[in-house]
Tab-separated table of C-alpha atoms in Angstrom:
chain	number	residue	atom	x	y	z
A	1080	UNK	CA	-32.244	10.825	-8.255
A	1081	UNK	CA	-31.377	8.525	-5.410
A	1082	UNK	CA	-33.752	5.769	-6.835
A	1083	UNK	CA	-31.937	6.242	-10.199
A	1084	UNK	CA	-28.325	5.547	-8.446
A	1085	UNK	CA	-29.461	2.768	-6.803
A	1086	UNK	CA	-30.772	0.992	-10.385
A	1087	UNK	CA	-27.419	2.167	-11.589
A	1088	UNK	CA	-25.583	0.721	-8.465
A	1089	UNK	CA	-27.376	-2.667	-9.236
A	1090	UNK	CA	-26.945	-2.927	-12.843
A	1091	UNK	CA	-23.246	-2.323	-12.088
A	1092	UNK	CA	-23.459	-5.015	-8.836
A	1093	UNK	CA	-25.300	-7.545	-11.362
A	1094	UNK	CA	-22.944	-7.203	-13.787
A	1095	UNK	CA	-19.845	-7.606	-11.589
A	1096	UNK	CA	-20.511	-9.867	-8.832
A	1097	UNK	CA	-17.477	-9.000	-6.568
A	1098	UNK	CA	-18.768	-5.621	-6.376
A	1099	UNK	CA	-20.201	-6.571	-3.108
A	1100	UNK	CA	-19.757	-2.710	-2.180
A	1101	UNK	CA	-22.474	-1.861	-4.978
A	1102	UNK	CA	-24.948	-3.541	-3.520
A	1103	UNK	CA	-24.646	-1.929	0.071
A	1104	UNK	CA	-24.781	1.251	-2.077
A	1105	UNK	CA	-28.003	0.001	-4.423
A	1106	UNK	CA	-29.600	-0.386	-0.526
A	1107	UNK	CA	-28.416	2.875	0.604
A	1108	UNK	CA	-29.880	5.075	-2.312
A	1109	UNK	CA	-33.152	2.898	-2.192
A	1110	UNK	CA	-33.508	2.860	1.674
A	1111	UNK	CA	-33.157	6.678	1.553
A	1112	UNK	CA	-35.218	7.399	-1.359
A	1113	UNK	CA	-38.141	5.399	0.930
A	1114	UNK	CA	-37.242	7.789	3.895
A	1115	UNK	CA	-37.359	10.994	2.183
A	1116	UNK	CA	-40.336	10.119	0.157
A	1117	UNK	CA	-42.679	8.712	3.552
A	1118	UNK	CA	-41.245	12.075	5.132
A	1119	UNK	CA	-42.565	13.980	2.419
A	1120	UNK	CA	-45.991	12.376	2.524
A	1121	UNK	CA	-46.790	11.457	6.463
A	1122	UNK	CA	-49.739	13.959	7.781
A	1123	UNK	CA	-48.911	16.464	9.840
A	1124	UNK	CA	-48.423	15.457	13.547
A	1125	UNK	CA	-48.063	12.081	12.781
A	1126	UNK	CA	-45.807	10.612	14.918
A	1127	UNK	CA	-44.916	7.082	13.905
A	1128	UNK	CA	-44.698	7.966	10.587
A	1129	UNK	CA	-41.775	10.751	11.145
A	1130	UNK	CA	-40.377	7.819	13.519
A	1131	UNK	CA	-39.948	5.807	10.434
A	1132	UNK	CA	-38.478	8.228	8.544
A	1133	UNK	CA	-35.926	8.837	11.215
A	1134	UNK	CA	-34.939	5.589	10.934
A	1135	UNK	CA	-35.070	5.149	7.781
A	1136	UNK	CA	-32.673	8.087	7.593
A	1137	UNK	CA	-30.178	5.987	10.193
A	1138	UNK	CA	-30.405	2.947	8.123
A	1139	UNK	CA	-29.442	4.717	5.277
A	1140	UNK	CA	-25.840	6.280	7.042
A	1141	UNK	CA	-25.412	2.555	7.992
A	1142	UNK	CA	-25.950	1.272	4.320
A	1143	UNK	CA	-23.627	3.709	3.008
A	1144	UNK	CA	-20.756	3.159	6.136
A	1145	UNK	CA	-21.079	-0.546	5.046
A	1146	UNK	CA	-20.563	0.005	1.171
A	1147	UNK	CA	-17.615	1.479	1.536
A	1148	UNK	CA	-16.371	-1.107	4.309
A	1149	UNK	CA	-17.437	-4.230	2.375
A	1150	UNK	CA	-14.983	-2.100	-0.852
A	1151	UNK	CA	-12.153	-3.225	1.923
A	1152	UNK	CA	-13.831	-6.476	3.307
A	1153	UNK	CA	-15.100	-4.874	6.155
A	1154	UNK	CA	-17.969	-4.506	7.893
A	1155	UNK	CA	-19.326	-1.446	9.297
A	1156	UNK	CA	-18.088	-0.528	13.291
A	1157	UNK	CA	-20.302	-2.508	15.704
A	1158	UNK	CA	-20.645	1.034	17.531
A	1159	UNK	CA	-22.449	2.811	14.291
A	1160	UNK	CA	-24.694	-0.019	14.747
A	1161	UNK	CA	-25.373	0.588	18.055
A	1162	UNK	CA	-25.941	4.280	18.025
A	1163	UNK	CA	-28.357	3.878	15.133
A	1164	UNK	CA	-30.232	1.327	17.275
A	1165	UNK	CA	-30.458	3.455	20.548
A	1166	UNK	CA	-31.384	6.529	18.375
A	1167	UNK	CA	-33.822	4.805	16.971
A	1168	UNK	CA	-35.329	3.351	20.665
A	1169	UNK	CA	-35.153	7.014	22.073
A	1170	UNK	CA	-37.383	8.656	19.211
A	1171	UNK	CA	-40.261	6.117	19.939
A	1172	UNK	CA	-43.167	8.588	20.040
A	1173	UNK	CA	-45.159	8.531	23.724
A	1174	UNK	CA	-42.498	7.476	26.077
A	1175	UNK	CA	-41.217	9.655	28.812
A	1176	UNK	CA	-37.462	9.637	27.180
A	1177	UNK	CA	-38.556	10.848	23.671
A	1178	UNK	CA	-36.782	14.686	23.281
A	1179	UNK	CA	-38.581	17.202	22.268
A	1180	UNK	CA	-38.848	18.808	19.094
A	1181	UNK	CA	-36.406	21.021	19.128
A	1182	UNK	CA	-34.048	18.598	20.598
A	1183	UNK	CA	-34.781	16.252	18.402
A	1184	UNK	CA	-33.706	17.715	15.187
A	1185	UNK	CA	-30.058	18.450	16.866
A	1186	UNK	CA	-30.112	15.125	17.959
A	1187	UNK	CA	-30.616	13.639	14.974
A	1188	UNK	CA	-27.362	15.616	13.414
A	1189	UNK	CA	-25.090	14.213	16.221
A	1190	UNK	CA	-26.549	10.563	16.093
A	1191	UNK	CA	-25.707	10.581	11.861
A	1192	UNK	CA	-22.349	12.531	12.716
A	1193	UNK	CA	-21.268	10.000	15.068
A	1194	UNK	CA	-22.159	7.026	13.133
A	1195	UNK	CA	-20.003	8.352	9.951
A	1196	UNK	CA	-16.944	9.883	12.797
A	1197	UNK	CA	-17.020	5.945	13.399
A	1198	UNK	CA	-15.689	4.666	10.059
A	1199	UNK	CA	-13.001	7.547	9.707
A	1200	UNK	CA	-10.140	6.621	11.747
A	1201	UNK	CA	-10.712	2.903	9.126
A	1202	UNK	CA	-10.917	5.555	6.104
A	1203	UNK	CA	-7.964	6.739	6.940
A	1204	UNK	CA	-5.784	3.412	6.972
A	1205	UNK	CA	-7.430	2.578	3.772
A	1206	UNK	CA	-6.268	5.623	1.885
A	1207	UNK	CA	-3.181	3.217	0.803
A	1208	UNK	CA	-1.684	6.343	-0.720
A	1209	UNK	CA	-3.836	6.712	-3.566
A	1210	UNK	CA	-5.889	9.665	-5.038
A	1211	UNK	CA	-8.891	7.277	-4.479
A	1212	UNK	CA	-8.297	6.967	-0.699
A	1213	UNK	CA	-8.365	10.287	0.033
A	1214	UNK	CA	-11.264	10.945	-2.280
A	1215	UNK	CA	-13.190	8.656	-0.082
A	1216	UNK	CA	-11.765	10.268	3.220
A	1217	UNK	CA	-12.802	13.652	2.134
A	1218	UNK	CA	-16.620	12.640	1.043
A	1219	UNK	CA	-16.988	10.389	4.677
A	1220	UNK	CA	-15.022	13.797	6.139
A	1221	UNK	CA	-17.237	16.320	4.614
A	1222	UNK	CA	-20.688	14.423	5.359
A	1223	UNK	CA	-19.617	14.064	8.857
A	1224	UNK	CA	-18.904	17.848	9.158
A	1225	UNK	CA	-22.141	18.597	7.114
A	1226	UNK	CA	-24.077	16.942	10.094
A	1227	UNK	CA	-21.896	18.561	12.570
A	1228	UNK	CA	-23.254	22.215	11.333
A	1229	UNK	CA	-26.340	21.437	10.761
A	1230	UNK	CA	-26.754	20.400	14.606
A	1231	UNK	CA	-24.828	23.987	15.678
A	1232	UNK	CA	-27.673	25.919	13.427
A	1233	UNK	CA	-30.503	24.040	14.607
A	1234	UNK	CA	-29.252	24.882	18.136
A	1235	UNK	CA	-27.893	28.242	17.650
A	1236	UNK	CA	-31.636	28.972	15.867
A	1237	UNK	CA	-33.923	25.816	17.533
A	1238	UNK	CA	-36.974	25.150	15.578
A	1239	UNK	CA	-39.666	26.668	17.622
A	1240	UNK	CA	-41.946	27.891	14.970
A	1241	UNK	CA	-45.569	26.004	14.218
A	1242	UNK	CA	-45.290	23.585	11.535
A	1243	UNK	CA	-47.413	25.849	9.655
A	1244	UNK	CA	-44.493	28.423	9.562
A	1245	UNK	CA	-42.178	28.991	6.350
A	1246	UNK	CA	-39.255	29.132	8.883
A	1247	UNK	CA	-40.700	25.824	10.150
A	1248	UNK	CA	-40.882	24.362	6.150
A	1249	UNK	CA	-37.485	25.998	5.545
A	1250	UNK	CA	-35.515	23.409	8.157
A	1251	UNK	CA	-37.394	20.833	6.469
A	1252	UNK	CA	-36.085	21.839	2.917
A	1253	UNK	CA	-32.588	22.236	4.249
A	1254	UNK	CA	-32.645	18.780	6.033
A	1255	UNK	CA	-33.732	17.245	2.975
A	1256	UNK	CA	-31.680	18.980	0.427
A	1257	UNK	CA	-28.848	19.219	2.290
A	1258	UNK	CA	-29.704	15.403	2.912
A	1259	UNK	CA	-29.890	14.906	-0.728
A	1260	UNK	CA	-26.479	16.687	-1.131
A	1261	UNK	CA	-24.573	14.602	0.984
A	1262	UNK	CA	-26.062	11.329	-0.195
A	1263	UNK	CA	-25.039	11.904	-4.220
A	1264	UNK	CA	-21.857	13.105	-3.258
A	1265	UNK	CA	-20.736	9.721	-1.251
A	1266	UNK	CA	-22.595	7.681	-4.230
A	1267	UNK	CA	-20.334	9.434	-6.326
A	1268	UNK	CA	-17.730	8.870	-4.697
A	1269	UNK	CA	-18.243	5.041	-4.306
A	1270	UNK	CA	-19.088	4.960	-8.036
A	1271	UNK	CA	-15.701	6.622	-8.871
A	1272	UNK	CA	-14.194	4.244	-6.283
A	1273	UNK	CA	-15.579	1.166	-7.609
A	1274	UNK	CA	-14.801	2.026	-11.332
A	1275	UNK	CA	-11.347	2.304	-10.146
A	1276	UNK	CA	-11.039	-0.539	-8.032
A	1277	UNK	CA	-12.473	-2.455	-11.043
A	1278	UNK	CA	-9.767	-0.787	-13.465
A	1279	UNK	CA	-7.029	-1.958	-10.716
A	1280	UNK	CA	-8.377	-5.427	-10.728
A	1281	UNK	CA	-8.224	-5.869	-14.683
A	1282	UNK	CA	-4.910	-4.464	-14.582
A	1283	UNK	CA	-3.760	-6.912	-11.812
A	1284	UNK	CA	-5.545	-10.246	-13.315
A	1285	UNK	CA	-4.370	-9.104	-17.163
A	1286	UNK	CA	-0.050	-8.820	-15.044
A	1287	UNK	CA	-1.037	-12.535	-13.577
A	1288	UNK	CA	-0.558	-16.244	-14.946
A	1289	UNK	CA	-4.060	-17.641	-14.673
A	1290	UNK	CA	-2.176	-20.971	-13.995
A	1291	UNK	CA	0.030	-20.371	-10.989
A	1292	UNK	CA	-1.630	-16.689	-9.466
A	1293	UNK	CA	2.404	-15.470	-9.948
A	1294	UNK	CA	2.986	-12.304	-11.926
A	1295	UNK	CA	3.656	-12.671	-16.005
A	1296	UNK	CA	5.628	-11.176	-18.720
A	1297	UNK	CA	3.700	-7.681	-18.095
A	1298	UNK	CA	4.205	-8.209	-14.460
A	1299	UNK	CA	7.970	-7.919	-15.098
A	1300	UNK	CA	7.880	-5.396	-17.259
A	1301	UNK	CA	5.786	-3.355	-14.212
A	1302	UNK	CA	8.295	-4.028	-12.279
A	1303	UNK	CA	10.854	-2.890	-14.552
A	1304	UNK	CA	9.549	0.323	-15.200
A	1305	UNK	CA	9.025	1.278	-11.632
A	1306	UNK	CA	12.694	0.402	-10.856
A	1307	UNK	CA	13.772	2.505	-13.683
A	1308	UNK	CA	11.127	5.317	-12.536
A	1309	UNK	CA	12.740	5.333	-8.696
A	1310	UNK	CA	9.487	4.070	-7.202
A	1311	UNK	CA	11.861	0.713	-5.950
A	1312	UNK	CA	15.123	-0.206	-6.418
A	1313	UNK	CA	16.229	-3.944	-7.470
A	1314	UNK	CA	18.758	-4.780	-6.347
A	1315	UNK	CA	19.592	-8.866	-7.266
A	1316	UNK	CA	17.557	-11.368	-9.652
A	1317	UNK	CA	16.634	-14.789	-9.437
A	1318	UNK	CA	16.172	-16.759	-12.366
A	1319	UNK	CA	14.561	-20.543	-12.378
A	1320	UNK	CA	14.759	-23.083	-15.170
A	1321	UNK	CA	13.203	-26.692	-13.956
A	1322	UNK	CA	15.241	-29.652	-15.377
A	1323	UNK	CA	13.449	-32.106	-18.225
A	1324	UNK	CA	9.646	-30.262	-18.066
A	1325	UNK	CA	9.286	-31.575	-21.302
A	1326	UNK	CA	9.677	-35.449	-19.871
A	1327	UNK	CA	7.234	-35.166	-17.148
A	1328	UNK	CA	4.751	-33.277	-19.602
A	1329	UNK	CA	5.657	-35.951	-22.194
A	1330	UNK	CA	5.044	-38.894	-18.878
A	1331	UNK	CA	2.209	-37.418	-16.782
A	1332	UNK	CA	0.464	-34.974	-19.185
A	1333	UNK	CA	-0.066	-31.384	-19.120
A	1334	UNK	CA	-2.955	-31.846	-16.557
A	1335	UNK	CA	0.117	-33.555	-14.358
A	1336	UNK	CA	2.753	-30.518	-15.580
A	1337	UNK	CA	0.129	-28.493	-14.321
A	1338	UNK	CA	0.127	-29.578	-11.039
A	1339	UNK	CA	3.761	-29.547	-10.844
A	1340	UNK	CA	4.083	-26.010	-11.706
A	1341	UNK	CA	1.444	-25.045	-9.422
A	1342	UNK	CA	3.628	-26.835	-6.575
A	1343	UNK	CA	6.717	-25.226	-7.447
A	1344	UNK	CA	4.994	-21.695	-7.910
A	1345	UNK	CA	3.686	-22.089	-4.227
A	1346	UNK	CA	6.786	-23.577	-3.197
A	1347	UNK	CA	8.213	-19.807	-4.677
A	1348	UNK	CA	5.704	-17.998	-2.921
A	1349	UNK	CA	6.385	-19.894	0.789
A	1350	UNK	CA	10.326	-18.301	0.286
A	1351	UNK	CA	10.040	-15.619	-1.650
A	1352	UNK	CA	7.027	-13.855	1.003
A	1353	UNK	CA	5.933	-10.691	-0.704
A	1354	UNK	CA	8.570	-10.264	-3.306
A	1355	UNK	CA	7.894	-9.817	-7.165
A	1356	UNK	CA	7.637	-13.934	-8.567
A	1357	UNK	CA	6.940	-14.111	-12.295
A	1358	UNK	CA	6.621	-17.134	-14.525
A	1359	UNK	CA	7.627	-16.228	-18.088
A	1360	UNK	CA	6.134	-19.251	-19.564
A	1361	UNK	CA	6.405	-22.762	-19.888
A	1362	UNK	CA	9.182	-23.998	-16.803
A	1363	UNK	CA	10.617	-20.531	-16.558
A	1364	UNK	CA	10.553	-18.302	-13.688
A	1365	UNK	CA	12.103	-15.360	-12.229
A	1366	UNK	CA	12.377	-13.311	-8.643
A	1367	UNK	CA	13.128	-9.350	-8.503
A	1368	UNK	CA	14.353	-9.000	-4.825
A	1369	UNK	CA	14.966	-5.390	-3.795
A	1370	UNK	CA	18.328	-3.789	-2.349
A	1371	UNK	CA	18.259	-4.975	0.923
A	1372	UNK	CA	18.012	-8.563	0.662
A	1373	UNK	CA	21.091	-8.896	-1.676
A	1374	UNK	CA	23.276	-10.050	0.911
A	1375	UNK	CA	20.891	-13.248	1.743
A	1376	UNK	CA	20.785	-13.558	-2.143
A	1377	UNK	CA	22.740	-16.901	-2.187
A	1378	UNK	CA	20.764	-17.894	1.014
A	1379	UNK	CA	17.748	-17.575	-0.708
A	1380	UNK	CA	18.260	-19.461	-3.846
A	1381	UNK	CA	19.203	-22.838	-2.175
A	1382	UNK	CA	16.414	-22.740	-0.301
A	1383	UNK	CA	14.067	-22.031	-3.708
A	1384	UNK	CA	16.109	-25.118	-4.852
A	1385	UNK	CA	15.339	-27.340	-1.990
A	1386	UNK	CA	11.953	-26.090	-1.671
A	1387	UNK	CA	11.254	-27.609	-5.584
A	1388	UNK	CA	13.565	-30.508	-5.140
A	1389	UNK	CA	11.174	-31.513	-1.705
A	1390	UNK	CA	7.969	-31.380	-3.604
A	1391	UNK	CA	5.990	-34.428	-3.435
A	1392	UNK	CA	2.951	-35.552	-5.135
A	1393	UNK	CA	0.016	-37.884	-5.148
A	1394	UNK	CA	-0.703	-40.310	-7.806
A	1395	UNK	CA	-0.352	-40.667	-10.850
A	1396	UNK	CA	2.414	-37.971	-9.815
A	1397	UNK	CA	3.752	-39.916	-7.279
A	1398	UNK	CA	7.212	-41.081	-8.839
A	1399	UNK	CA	7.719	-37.568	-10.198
A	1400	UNK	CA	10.712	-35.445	-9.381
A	1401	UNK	CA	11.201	-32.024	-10.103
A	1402	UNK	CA	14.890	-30.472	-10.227
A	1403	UNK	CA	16.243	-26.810	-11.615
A	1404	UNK	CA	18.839	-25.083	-12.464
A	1405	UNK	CA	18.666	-21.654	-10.900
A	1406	UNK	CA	20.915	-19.001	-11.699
A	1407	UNK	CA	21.686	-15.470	-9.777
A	1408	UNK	CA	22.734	-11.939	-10.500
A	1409	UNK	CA	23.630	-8.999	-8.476
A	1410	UNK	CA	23.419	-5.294	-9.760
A	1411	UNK	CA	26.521	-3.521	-10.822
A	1412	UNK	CA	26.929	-0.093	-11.402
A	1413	UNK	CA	24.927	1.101	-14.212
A	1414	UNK	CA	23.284	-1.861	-14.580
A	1415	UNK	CA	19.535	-2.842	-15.672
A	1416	UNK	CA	17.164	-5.449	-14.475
A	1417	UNK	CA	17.065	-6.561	-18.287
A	1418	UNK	CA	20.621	-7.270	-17.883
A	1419	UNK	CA	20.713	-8.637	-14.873
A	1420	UNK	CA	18.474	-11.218	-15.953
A	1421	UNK	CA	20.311	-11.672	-18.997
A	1422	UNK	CA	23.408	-12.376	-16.920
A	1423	UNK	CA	21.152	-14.492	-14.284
A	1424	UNK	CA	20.246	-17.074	-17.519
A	1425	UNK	CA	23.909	-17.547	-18.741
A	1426	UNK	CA	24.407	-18.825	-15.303
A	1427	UNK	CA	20.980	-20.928	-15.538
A	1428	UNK	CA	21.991	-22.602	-18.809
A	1429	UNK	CA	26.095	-22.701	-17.382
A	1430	UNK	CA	24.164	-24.761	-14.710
A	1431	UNK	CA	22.687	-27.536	-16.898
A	1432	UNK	CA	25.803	-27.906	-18.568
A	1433	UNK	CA	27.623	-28.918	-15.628
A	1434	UNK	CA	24.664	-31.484	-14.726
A	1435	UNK	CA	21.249	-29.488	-13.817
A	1436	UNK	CA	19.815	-29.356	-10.236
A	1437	UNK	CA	22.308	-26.289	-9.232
A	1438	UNK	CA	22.380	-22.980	-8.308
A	1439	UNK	CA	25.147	-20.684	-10.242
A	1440	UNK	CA	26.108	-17.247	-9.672
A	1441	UNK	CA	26.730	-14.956	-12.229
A	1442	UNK	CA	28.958	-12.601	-10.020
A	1443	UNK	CA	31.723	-15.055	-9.539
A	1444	UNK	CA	35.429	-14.348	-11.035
A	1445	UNK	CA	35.416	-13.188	-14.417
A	1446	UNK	CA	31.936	-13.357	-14.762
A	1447	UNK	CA	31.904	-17.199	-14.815
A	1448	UNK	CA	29.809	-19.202	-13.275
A	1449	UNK	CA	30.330	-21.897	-10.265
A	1450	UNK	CA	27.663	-23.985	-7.819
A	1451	UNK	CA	26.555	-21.983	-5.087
A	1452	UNK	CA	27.286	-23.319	-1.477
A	1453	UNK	CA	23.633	-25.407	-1.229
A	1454	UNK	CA	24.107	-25.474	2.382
A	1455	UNK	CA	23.548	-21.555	2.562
C-alpha cells in the first residue's frame, strides 16, 4: 500500500510540477515501504539491520514533516532534523550509550513524537481558516498522539519477553500496523490537501488577467458576491480609463501596449497594497476598497493618477505618455457595488469630456461630477 501511494504521489508530482509537496510525499511512502519491508526480513538478532530500519523509520517522519512544509514553502524545523540525527547516533549497535531493548522501543515513540510536536505550532498558523487546515492539524495531531501512547504502553508493559514469544511478535505487529495506520492517514490527508490546493490554484489563475497578474471580470464578480454575502463590506470604488490606448497601440504596437499596461497595473498594485485591482479589459480598470479606507478615497486616486502619469519607459517606448481619467464612488445607503461602479464610470467618461487626465467624483452636488483636488 505505501509503495502504491508513493507511484500515485509521483504520477500526480509529474504531472503537476509545482506540487513540490508530492514529491516529499512519493519519498515518504517509498522510504517507509523500504523500512518496514528490511524490518520484516533482517534475521533475528541482527543488529545493524534493525538499526537501519530505525532509521529508515526517522527518515520517513522527516519526509512526511517536509511534504507538508514544502505545501507552504517551508522546510521542515531544523530541530526534527536534529533529533532524527541524534536518535539515529544513539541506536548504533555496540557502543556503551545504545539503550536497551526495552528502552529502546519507548524511545523510539518519543524521538517520532517529538519530531512531528515540532511542525505543529507551524500547522497551526497555516490552518488559514479553512476546513483543509485543520484537516492537516488533526492528522499531524493525531500521529503525534499515536506515538505518544504507544511509548506509555510499551512502558507501562516493557517488552521483556524472548523474541520467540507471541507477546514479543505482538509489539512488532502493533508497531507496524499501527505504523501503517498513521502513515495512510497523513498521505491521505496530503492527497486531499494537494487536490485542494490544486482546485484553489485553478480557481485563482482562471479570476486573473494572464497579462497584468490583476484580478478579471470573474475576479469582480468574487468580490461582488462576497460583499453581498457579508464576508467584506465595500465600501468606495475606483474606476480607471487610460486616455488614447488606442494611439499608442496604433504607434508602438500591442507588444508596446503591453508593456504599458503592465506598468500601469504595477503602478496599481504599488498604491493600492493588498486591495481587490481588476482589469476589465482592454485600458479599463477598477479598485474595490473596503469601508475603512473611504475617507482617504480622494487621497488615493490622485496618487493612482500620478503614479500612471510618472511612468516612464525605455525605447521604442521612450516618448510614450500615459494619462487617465479616473472616476470615484462612495456607497450610499442601499447601494450595490454594480452601481457604484456604474456611478464611478459616468464620472470617468464626465472626465474626458472636460479634457482627460482627471480624477472626478461621483458624490459631488447633485450627483455631478467635478476634478478632484490632485494635490490630495
Amino acid at each position: 500500500m505505501f509503495v502504491l501511494f508513493g507511484g500515485f504521489l509521483i504520477a500526480l508530482s509529474m504531472a503537476d510540477r509545482s506540487l513540490k509537496a508530492a514529491r516529499w510525499g512519493a519519498a515518504a511512502f517509498l522510504v517507509g515501504a523500504g523500512g518496514i519491508l528490511l524490518d520484516a526480513l533482517r534475521p533475528i538478532g541482527e543488529e545493524w539491520w534493525r538499526h537501519l530500519a530505525l532509521t529508515l523509520h526517522f527518515i520517513t517522519v522527516a519526509l512526511f514533516i517536509q511534504a507538508f512544509a514544502r505545501r507552504h514553502g517551508e522546510d521542515l524545523p531544523t530541530a526534527a532534523l536534529g533529533i532524527a540525527a541524534i536518535a539515529s547516533l544513539l541506536f548504533l549497535p555496540y557502543q556503551p550509550l545504545a539503550p536497551s531493548p526495552e528502552a529502546r522501543l519507548v524511545i523510539v515513540q518519543l524521538v517520532a513524537f517529538s519530531m512531528l510536536a515540532t511542525v505543529l505550532p507551524r500547522a497551526v498558523r497555516w490552518r488559514d481558516g479553512r476546513a483543509i487546515g485543520r484537516l492537516v492539524v488533526g492528522a499531524l495531531g493525531l500521529a503525534a498522539l499515536s506515538y505518544l501512547v504507544r511509548a506509555g504502553l510499551f512502558v507501562i508493559r516493557p517488552d521483556t519477553a524472548p523474541v520467540t514469544d507471541f507477546f514479543a511478535s505482538f509489539y512488532n505487529v502493533a508497531f507496524h500496523l499501527t505504523t501503517a495506520v498513521v502513515g495512510l492517514a497523513l498521505g491521505l490527508v496530503l492527497l486531499v490537501a494537494l487536490g485542494s490546493d490544486a482546485v484553489r490554484r485553478e480557481n485563482r489563475e482562471s479570476a486573473m488577467d494572464p497579462l497584468t497578474g490583476l484580478g478579471n471580470r470573474r475576479r469582480l464578480h468574487w468580490a461582488i458576491n462576497s460583499d453581498e454575502e457579508g464576508k467584506w463590506t465595500c465600501g468606495s470604488v475606483i474606476a480607471i480609463d487610460l486616455d488614447h490606448f488606442k494611439a499608442v497601440n496604433d504607434r508602438y504596437g500591442h507588444d508596446g501596449g503591453d508593456r504599458v499596461l503592465i506598468a500601469v497595473a504595477d503602478a496599481l498594485k504599488f498604491v493600492f497594497r493588498g486591495q481587490r485591482i481588476c482589469r476589465l479589459g482592454g485600458e479599463e480598470f477598477v479598485i474595490l476598497l473596503p469601508r475603512d479606507m473611504t475617507g482617504q478615497l480622494s487621497a488615493l486616486a490622485a496618487r493612482a493618477l500620478a503614479a500612471i502619469e510618472a511612468l516612464r519607459f525605455e525605447a521604442p517606448l521612450d516618448n510614450c505618455r500615459v494619462s487617465a481619467c479616473v472616476g470615484t464612488a462612495i456607497r450610499q445607503q442601499g447601494m450595490g457595488i454594480d452601481e457604484m461602479l456604474r456611478r464611478a464610470d459616468k464620472a470617468v467618461y464626465r472626465g474626458k469630456a472636460q479634457g482627460r487626465g482627471q480624477v472626478n467624483s461621483a458624490d459631488a452636488a447633485n450627483d455631478g461630477t467635478r476634478p478632484a483636488d490632485r494635490r490630495a
